[in-house]
Coordinates of C-alpha atoms in Angstrom, one line a residue:
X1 CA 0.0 0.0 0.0
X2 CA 1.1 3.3 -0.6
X3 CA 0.3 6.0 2.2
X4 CA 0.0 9.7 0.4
X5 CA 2.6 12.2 2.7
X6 CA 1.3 15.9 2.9
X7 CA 5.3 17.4 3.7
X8 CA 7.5 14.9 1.7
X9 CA 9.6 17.6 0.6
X10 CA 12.3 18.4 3.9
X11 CA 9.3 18.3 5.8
X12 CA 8.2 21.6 4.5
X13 CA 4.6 22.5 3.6
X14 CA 5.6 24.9 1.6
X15 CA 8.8 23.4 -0.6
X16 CA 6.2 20.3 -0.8
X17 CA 3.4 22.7 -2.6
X18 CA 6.1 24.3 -4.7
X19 CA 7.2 20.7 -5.8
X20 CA 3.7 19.9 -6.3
X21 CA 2.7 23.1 -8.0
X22 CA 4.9 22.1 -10.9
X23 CA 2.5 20.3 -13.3
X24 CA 0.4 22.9 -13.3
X25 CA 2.5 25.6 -13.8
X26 CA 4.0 23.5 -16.2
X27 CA 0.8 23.2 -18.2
X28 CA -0.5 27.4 -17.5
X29 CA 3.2 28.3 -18.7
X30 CA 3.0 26.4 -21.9
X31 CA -0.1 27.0 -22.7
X32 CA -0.5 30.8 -21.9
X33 CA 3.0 31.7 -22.2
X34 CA 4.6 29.5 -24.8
X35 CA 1.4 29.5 -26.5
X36 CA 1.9 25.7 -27.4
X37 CA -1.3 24.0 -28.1
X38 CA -3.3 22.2 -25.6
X39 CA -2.4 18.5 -27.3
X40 CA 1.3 19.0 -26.5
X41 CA 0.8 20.7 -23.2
X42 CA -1.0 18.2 -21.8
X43 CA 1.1 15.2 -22.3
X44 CA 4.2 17.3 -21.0
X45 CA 2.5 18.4 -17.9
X46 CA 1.6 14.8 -17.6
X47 CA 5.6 13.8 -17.7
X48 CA 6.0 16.5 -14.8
X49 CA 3.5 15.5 -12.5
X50 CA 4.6 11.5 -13.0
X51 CA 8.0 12.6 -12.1
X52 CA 6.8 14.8 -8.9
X53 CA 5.0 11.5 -8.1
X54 CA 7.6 9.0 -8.3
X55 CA 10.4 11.2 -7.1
X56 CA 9.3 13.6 -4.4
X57 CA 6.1 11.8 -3.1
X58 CA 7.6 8.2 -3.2
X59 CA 4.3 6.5 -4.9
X60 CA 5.8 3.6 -6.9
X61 CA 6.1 3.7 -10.6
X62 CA 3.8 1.1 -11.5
X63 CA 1.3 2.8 -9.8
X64 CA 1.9 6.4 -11.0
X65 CA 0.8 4.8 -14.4
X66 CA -1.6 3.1 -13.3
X67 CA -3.0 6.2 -12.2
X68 CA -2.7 8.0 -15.3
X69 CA -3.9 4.7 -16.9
X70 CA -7.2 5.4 -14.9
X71 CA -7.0 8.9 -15.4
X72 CA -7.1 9.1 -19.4
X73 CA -9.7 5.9 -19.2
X74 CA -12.4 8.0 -17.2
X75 CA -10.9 11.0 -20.0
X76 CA -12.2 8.8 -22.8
X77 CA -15.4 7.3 -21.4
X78 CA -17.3 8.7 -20.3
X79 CA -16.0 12.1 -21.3
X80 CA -15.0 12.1 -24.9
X81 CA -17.3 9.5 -25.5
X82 CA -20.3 11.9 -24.7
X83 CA -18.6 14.9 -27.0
X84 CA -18.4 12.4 -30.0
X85 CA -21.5 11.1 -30.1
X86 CA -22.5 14.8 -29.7
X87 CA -20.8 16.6 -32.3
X88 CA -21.8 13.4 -34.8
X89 CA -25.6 14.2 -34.2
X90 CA -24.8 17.9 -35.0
X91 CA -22.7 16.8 -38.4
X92 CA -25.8 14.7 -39.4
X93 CA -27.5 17.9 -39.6
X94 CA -25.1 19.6 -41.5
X95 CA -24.7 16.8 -44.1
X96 CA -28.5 17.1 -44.7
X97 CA -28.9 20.8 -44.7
X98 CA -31.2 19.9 -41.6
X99 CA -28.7 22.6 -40.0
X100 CA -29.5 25.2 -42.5
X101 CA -33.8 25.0 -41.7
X102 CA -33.2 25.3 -38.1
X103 CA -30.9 28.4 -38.9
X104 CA -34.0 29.8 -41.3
X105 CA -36.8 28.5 -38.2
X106 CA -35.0 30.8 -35.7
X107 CA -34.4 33.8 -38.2
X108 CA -38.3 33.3 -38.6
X109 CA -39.3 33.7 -35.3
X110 CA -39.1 37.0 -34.5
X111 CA -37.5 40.1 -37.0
X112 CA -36.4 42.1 -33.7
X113 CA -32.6 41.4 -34.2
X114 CA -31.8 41.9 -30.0
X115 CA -34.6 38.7 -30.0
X116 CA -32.8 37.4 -32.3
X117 CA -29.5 37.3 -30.6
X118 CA -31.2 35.8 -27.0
X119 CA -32.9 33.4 -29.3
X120 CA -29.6 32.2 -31.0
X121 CA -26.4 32.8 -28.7
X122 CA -28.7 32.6 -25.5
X123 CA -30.9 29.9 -25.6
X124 CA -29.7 27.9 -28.9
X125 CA -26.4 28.3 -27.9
X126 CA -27.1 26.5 -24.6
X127 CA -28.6 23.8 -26.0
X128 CA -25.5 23.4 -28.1
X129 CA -23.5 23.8 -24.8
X130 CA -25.5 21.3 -23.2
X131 CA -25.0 18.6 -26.2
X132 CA -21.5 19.4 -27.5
X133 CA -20.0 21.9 -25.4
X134 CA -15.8 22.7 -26.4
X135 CA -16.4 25.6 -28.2
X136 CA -19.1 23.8 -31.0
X137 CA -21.4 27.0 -29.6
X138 CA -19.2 29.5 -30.5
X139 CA -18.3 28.5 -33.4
X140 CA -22.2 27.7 -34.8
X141 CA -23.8 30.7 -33.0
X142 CA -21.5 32.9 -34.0
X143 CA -21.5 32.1 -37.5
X144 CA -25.6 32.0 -37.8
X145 CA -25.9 35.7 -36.4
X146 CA -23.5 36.7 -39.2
X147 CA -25.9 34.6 -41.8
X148 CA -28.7 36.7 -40.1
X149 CA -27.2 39.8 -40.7
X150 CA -24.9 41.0 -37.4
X151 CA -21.6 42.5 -37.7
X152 CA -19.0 39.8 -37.7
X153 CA -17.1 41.1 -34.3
X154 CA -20.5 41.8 -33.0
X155 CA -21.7 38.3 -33.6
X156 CA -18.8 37.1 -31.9
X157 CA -18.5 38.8 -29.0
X158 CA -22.3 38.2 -28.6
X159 CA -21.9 34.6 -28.8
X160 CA -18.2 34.3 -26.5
X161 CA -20.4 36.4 -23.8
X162 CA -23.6 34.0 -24.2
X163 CA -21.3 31.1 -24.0
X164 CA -21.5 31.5 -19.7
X165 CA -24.4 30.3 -17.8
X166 CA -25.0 27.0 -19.2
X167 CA -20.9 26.1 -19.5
X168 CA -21.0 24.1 -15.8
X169 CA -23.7 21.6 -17.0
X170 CA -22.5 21.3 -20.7
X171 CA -21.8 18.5 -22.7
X172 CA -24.2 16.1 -20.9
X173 CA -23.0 17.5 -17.3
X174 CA -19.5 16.7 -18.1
X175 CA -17.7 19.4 -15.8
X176 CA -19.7 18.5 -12.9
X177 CA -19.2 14.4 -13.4
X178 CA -16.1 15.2 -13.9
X179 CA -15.7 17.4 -10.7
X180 CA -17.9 15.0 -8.5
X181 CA -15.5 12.0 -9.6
X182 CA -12.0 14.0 -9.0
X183 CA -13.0 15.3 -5.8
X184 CA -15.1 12.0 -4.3
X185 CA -18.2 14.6 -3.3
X186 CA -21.5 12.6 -4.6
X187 CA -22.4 14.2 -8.1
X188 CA -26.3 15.5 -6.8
X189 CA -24.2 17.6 -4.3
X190 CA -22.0 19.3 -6.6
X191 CA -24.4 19.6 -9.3
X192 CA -27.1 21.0 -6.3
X193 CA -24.7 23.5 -5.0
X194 CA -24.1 24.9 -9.0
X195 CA -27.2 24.8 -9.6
X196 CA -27.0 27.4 -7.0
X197 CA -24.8 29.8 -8.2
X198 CA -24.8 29.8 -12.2
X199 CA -28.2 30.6 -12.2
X200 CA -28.1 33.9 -11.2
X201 CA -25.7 34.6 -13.6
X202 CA -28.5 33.6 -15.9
X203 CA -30.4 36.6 -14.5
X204 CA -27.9 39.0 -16.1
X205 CA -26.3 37.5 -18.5
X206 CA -29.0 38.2 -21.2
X207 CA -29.5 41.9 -20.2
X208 CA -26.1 42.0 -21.2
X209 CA -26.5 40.7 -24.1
X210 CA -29.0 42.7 -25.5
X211 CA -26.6 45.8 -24.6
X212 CA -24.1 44.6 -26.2
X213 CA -25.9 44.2 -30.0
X214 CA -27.9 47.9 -29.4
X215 CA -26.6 49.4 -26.2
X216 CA -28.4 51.2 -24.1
X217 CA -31.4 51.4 -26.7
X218 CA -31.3 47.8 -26.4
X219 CA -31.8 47.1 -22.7
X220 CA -34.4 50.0 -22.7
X221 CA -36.2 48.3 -25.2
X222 CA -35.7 44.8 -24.8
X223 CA -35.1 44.1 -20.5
X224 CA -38.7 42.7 -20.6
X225 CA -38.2 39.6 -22.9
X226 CA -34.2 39.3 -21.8
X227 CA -35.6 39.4 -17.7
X228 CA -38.3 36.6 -18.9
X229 CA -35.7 34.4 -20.7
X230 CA -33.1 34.9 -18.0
X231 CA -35.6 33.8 -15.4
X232 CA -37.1 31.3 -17.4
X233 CA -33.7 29.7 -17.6
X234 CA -32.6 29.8 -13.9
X235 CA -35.3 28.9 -12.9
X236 CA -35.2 25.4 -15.3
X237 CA -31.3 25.5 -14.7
X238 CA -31.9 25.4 -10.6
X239 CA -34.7 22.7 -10.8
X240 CA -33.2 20.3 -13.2
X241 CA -29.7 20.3 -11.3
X242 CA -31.4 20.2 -8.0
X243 CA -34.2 17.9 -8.4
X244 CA -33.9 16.0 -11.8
X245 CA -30.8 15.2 -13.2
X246 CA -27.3 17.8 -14.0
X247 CA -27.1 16.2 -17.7
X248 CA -30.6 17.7 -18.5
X249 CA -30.1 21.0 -16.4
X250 CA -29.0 23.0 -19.8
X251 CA -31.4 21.4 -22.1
X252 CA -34.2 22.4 -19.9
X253 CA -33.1 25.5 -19.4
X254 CA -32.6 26.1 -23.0
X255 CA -36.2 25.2 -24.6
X256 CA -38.1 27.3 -21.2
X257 CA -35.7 30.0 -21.5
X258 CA -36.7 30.5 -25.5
X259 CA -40.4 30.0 -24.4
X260 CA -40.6 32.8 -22.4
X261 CA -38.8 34.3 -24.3
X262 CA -40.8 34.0 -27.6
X263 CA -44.2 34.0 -25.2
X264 CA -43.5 38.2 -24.4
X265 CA -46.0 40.3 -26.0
X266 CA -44.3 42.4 -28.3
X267 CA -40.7 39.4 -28.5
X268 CA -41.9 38.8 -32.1
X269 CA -43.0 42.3 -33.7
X270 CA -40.2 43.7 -36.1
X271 CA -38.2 46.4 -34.7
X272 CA -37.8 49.6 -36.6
X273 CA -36.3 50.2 -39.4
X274 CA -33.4 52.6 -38.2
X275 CA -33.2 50.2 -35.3
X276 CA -32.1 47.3 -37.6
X277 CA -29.9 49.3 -40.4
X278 CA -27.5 50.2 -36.8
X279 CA -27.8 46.5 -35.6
X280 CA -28.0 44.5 -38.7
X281 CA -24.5 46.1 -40.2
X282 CA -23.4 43.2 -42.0
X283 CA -24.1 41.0 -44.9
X284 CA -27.4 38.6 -44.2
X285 CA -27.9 35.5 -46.4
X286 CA -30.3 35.2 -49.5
X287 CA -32.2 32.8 -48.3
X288 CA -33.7 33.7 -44.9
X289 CA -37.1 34.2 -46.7
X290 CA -37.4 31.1 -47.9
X291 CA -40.1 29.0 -46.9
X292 CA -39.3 25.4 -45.9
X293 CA -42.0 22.8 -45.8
X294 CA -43.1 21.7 -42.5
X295 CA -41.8 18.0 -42.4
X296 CA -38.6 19.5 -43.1
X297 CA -38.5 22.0 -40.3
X298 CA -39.9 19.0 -38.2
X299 CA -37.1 17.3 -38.6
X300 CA -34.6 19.6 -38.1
X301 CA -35.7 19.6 -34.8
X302 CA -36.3 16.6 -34.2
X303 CA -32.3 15.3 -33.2
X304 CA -32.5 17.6 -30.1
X305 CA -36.5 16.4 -29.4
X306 CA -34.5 12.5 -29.5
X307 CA -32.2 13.5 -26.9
X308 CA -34.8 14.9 -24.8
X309 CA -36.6 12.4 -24.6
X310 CA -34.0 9.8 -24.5
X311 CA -32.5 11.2 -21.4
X312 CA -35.8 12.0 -19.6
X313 CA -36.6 8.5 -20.3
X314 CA -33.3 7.2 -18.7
X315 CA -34.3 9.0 -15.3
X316 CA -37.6 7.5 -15.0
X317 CA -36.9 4.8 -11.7
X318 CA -37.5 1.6 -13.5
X319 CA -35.2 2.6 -16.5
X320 CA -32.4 4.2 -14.5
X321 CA -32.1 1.2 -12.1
X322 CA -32.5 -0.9 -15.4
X323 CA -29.5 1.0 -17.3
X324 CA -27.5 0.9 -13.8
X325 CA -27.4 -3.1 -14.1
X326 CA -24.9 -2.7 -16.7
X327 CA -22.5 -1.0 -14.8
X328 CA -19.4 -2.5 -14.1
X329 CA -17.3 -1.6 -10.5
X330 CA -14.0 -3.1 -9.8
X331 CA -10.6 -2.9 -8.0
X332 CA -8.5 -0.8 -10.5
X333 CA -5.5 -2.9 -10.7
X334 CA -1.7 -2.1 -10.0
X335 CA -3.3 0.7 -7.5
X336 CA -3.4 0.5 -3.7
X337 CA -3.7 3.6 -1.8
X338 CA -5.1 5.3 1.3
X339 CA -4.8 8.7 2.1
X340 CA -2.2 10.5 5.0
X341 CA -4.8 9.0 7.5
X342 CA -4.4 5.1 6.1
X343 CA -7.8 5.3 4.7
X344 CA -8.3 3.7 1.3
X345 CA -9.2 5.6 -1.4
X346 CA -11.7 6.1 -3.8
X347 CA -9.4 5.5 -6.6
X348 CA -8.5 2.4 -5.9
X349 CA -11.8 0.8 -7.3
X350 CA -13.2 2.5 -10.7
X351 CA -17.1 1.9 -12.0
X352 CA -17.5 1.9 -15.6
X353 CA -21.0 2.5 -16.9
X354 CA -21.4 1.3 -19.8
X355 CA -24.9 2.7 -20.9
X356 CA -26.5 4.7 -18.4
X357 CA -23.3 7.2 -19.2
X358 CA -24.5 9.9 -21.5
X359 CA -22.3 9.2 -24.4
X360 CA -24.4 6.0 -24.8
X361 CA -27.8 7.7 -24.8
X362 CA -26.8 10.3 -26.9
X363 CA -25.5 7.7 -29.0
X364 CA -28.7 6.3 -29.5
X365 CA -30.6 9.5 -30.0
X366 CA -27.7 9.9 -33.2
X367 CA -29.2 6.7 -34.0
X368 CA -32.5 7.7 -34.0
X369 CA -31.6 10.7 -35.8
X370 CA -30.0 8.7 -38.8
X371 CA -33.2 7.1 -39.0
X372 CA -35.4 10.2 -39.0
X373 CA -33.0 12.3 -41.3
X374 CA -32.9 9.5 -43.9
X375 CA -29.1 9.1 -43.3
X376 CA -28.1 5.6 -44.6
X377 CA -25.7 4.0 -42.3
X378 CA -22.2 3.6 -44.2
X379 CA -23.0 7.5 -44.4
X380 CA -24.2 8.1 -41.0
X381 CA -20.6 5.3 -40.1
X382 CA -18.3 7.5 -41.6
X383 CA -19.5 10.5 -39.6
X384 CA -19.0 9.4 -37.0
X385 CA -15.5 8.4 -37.7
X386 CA -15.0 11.8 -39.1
X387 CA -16.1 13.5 -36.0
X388 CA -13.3 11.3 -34.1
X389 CA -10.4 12.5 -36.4
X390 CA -12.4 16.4 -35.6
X391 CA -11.2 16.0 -32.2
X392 CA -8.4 13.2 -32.0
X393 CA -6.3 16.3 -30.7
X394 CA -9.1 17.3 -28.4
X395 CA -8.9 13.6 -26.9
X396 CA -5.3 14.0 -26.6
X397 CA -5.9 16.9 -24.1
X398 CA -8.9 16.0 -22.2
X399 CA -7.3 12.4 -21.8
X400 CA -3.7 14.0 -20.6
X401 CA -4.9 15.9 -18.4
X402 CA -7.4 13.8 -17.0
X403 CA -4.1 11.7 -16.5
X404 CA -2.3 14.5 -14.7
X405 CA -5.3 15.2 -12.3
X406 CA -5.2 11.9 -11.5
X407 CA -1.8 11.2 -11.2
X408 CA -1.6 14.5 -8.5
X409 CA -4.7 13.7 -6.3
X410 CA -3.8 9.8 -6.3
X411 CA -0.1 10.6 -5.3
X412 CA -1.1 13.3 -2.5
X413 CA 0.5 16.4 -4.5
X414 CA -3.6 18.2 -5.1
X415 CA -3.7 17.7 -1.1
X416 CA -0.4 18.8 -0.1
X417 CA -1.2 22.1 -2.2
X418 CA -4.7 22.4 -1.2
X419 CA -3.2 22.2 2.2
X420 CA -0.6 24.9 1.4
X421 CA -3.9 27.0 0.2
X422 CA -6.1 27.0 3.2
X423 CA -3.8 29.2 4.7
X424 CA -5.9 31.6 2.7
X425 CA -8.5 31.5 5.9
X426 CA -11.7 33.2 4.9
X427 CA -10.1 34.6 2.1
X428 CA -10.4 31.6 0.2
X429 CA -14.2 31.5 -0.6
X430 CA -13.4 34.6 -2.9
X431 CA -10.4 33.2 -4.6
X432 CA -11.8 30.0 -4.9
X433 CA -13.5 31.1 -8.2
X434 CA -10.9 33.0 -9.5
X435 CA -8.7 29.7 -9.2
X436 CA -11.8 28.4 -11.9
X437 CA -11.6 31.4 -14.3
X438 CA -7.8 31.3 -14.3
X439 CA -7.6 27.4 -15.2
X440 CA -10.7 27.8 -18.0
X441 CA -9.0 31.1 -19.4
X442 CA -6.1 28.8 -19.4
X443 CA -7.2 25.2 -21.0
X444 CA -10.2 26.5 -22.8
X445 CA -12.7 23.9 -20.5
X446 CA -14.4 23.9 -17.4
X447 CA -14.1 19.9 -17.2
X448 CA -10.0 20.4 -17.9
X449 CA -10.4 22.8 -15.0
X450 CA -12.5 21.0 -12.4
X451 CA -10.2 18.0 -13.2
X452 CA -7.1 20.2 -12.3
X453 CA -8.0 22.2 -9.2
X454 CA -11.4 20.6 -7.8
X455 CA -9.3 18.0 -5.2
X456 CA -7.3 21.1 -4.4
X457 CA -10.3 23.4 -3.6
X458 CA -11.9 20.3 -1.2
X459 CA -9.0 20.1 0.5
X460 CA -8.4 23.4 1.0
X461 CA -12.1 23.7 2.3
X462 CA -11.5 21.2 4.9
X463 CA -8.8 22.6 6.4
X464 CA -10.1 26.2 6.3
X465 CA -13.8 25.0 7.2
X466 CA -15.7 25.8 4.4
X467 CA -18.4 23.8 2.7
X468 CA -16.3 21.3 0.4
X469 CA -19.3 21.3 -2.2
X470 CA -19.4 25.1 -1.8
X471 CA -15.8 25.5 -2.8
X472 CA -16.0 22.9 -5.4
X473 CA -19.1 24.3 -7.1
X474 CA -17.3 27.8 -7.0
X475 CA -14.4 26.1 -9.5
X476 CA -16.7 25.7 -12.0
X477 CA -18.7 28.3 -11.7
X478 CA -15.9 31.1 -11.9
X479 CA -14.5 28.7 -14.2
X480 CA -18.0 29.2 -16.8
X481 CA -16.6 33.0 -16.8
X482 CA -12.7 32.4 -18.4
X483 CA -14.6 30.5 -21.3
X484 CA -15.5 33.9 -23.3
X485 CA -11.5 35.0 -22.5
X486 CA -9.9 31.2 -23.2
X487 CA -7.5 31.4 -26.3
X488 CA -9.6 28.3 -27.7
X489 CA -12.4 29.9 -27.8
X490 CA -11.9 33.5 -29.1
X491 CA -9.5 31.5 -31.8
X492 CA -12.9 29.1 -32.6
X493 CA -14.6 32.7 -32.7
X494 CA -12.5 34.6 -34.9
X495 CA -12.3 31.3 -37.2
X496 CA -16.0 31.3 -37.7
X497 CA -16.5 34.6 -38.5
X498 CA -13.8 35.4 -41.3
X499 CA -11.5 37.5 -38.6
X500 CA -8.7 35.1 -38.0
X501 CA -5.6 37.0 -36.3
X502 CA -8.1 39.2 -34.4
X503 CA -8.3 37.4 -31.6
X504 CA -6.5 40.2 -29.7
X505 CA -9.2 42.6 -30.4
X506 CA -12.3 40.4 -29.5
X507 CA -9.8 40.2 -26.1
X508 CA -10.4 43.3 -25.4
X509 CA -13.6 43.7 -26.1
X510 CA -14.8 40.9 -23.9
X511 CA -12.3 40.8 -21.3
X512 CA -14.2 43.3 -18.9
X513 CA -17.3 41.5 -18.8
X514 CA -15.6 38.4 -17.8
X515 CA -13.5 40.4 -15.0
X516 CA -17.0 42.3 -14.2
X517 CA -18.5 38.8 -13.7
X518 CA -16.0 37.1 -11.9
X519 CA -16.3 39.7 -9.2
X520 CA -19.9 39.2 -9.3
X521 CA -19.4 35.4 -8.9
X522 CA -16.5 36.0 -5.5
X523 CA -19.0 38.2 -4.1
X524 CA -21.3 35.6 -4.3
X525 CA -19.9 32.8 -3.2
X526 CA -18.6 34.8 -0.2
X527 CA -21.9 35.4 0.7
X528 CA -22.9 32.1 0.5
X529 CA -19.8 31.1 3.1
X530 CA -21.6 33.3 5.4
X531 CA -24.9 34.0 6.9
X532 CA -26.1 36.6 4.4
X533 CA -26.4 34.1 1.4
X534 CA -25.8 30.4 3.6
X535 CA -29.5 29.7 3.7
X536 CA -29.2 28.7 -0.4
X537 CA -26.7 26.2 0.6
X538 CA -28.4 22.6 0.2

């Protein structure tokens, strides 16, 4: 058995934290200072952390990989394994032109173009979020409010600053599995607390947007129908996450927020002329007046109906104990660990479930969606093989540094740090979050970020005593605010829009908002550390 030490460094907390730090600064320096891309970053950062393991902590070699082993297994399945089968329903659509009606469907439903930027970067692109996630909203929203008619920096910055509220829950729940598995904390507590705390971001979050595409004419116009989507969506975002399930918080949220939004008297009437020749400043495409026929706008929608379905399906009792039966829990081998106690672990055994996991029932709504899109299979077959050479570099990343996370809380380095950090006292529940936004600005993902620092911030609760979930739930919810600011993403943005090598300039443009929400988020989750805000805590 291995025992994890806290001080193996001269029996210094602080040389040990420094030791242990390395990884990660390894990763952050090559990534933001370097500017090396993610797929190479990773794996080195990987080397660095194996090498902290086995040299400075003691844990044996065999089981510093094994670690890793388990580390970039739980990288590919469940996680990449959802984002696959996600982005191969979304290519289906393209290949059909099914993509192309749903752009025409929302340009149709209402001429205000402030409506239509809640209706496509708000609520569409949360739905995205919630199916793909890693920048596929961006990259879609941004480029359909150019085909309507925005201003190509406009459309981007409208869709980076959307691209928020709904990033904690995205891709089937991903960040949140994903922090509920790193840090041990049960996955309805994590996703309860979150649900908590990105919501209210929801609140503002579309105000903002509609200042953004007409400024102050816009919020004075438009507040009504951007408070009722806003509200709408917490409001399905807090119930799902608390009281349903976290991998159908975003798609929820999504469909009610664009209700309500839709449902305002007034949402859908034209907005004046003047008003649109200032908004609308760019090019729109020729054929937003054309008139599709009814089974084909059916079916455009009918992929994200599947999923829907599918997954509200799979949380009915009898079907999620059914799906459960398949899952299979076992001793991880070449791993025996306990913790600076002698406790065991968590690590040491590892459940693999093999289709209650989201990947699985979003693979079967692509399968569905084949069907009821008239894909033939070898076609449908070799999207889906085309979608995993898309992202073999993404799975290179999310897989190494799954690995490294791994690798660090297994060999004691996340606790010796998170340690080191509670010295922070009360401080801590307002850097907490800005730990998040850093490691998202950083990596580009809020899963790559819970995966790095979520064992740190428990650890660091403990000893300070704070809340673990608190603490943990404020790492991804700062960390929803570095996505608009994440070299990824504003490279994904500028890519979709024709303005590649301006990436600089969206930068600036967006990088107040993120800092003005950040501070928003400390401030909140300070209060929830304390008496004034505790009574929200679960």
């Amino acid at each position: 058995m291995f025992v994890q030490q806290l001080e193996p460094v001269a029996g210094s907390l602080s040389l040990s934290a420094l030791v242990a730090a390395l990884p990660l600064v390894t990763v952050l320096a090559l990534l933001g200072g370097a500017r090396m891309r993610a797929h190479y970053a990773g794996p080195l950062g990987l080397a660095v952390a194996a090498l902290a393991a086995w040299l400075a902590y003691d844990m044996p070699a065999g089981q510093t990989l094994s670690s890793a082993a388990q580390g970039a297994l739980f990288g590919l399945f469940p996680i990449m394994w959802i984002v696959v089968n996600a982005l191969w329903v979304y290519r289906m659509t393209v290949r059909t032109a099914h993509f192309d009606v749903l752009r025409r469907s929302f340009g149709r439903l209402s001429a205000d173009p402030r409506v239509q930027a809640l209706v496509v970067a708000f609520c569409f692109g949360a739905l995205l979020e919630a199916l793909a996630g890693f920048g596929a909203p961006v990259a879609i929203c941004s480029a359909m409010l150019v085909a309507l008619g925005f201003e190509p920096a406009r459309a981007a910055v409208v869709a980076l600053v959307a691209n928020t509220a709904p990033v904690a829950f995205g891709a089937m729940g991903t960040p949140v599995v994903t922090l509920a598995q790193v840090t041990g904390l049960p996955l309805d507590s994590v996703a309860s607390v979150v649900g908590r705390q990105t919501p209210l971001l929801a609140l503002v979050v579309p105000l903002l947007l509609v200042t953004l595409v007409d400024g102050r004419r816009g919020l004075r116009d438009t507040w009504l129908p951007a408070l009722a989507c806003g509200l709408a969506f917490a409001t399905a975002q807090f119930a799902a996450s608390n009281y349903v399930s976290a991998q159908l918080a975003d798609i929820g949220a999504a469909l009610l927020g664009a209700a309500a939004l839709v449902a305002v008297p007034g949402a859908r009437e034209p907005a004046q002329e003047h008003i649109r020749a200032a908004v609308l400043t760019g090019a729109s495409s020729a054929d937003l007046d054309r008139e599709d026929p009814r089974p084909e706008v059916l079916r455009a929608y009918a992929p994200y109906a599947l999923i829907v379905a599918i997954f509200s399906l799979a949380q009915i009792e009898p079907v999620k104990n059914a799906l459960a039966q398949a899952t299979r829990t076992f001793d991880w081998p070449l791993l025996d660990v306990a913790d600076p106690d002698g406790e065991p672990v968590g690590g040491n055994v590892f459940a693999l479930p093999l289709v209650s996991t989201g990947g699985t029932l979003v693979l079967l709504a692509g399968a569905a969606t084949a069907a009821v899109l008239r894909v033939p299979v070898r076609r449908a077959l070799g999207e889906w093989a085309a979608t995993v050479r898309e992202l073999r570099h993404a799975i290179l990343t999310v897989t190494s540094v799954l690995a490294l996370a791994y690798v660090m809380n297994l060999s004691g380095q996340a606790a010796t740090i998170g340690h080191f950090v509670a010295a922070a006292g009360a401080g801590l529940a307002f850097l907490s979050p800005v730990l998040g936004w850093f490691g998202v600005a950083v990596s580009g993902s809020d899963t790559s970020a819970n995966a790095l620092f979520g064992a740190l911030q428990v650890t660091a609760a403990r000893e300070s005593g704070l809340p673990p979930d608190l603490l943990a739930a404020a790492n991804s919810s700062g960390g929803v605010l570095g996505k608009m600011i994440s070299p990824q993403n504003l490279t994904i943005a500028c890519a979709a829009v024709g303005l590649k090598g301006r990436e600089g300039d969206l930068l600036r443009k967006v990088l107040p908002w993120s800092l003005a929400l950040l501070l928003v988020m400390c401030l909140i989750v300070v209060a929830q550390s304390t008496f004034l805000l505790g009574w929200m805590l679960p």
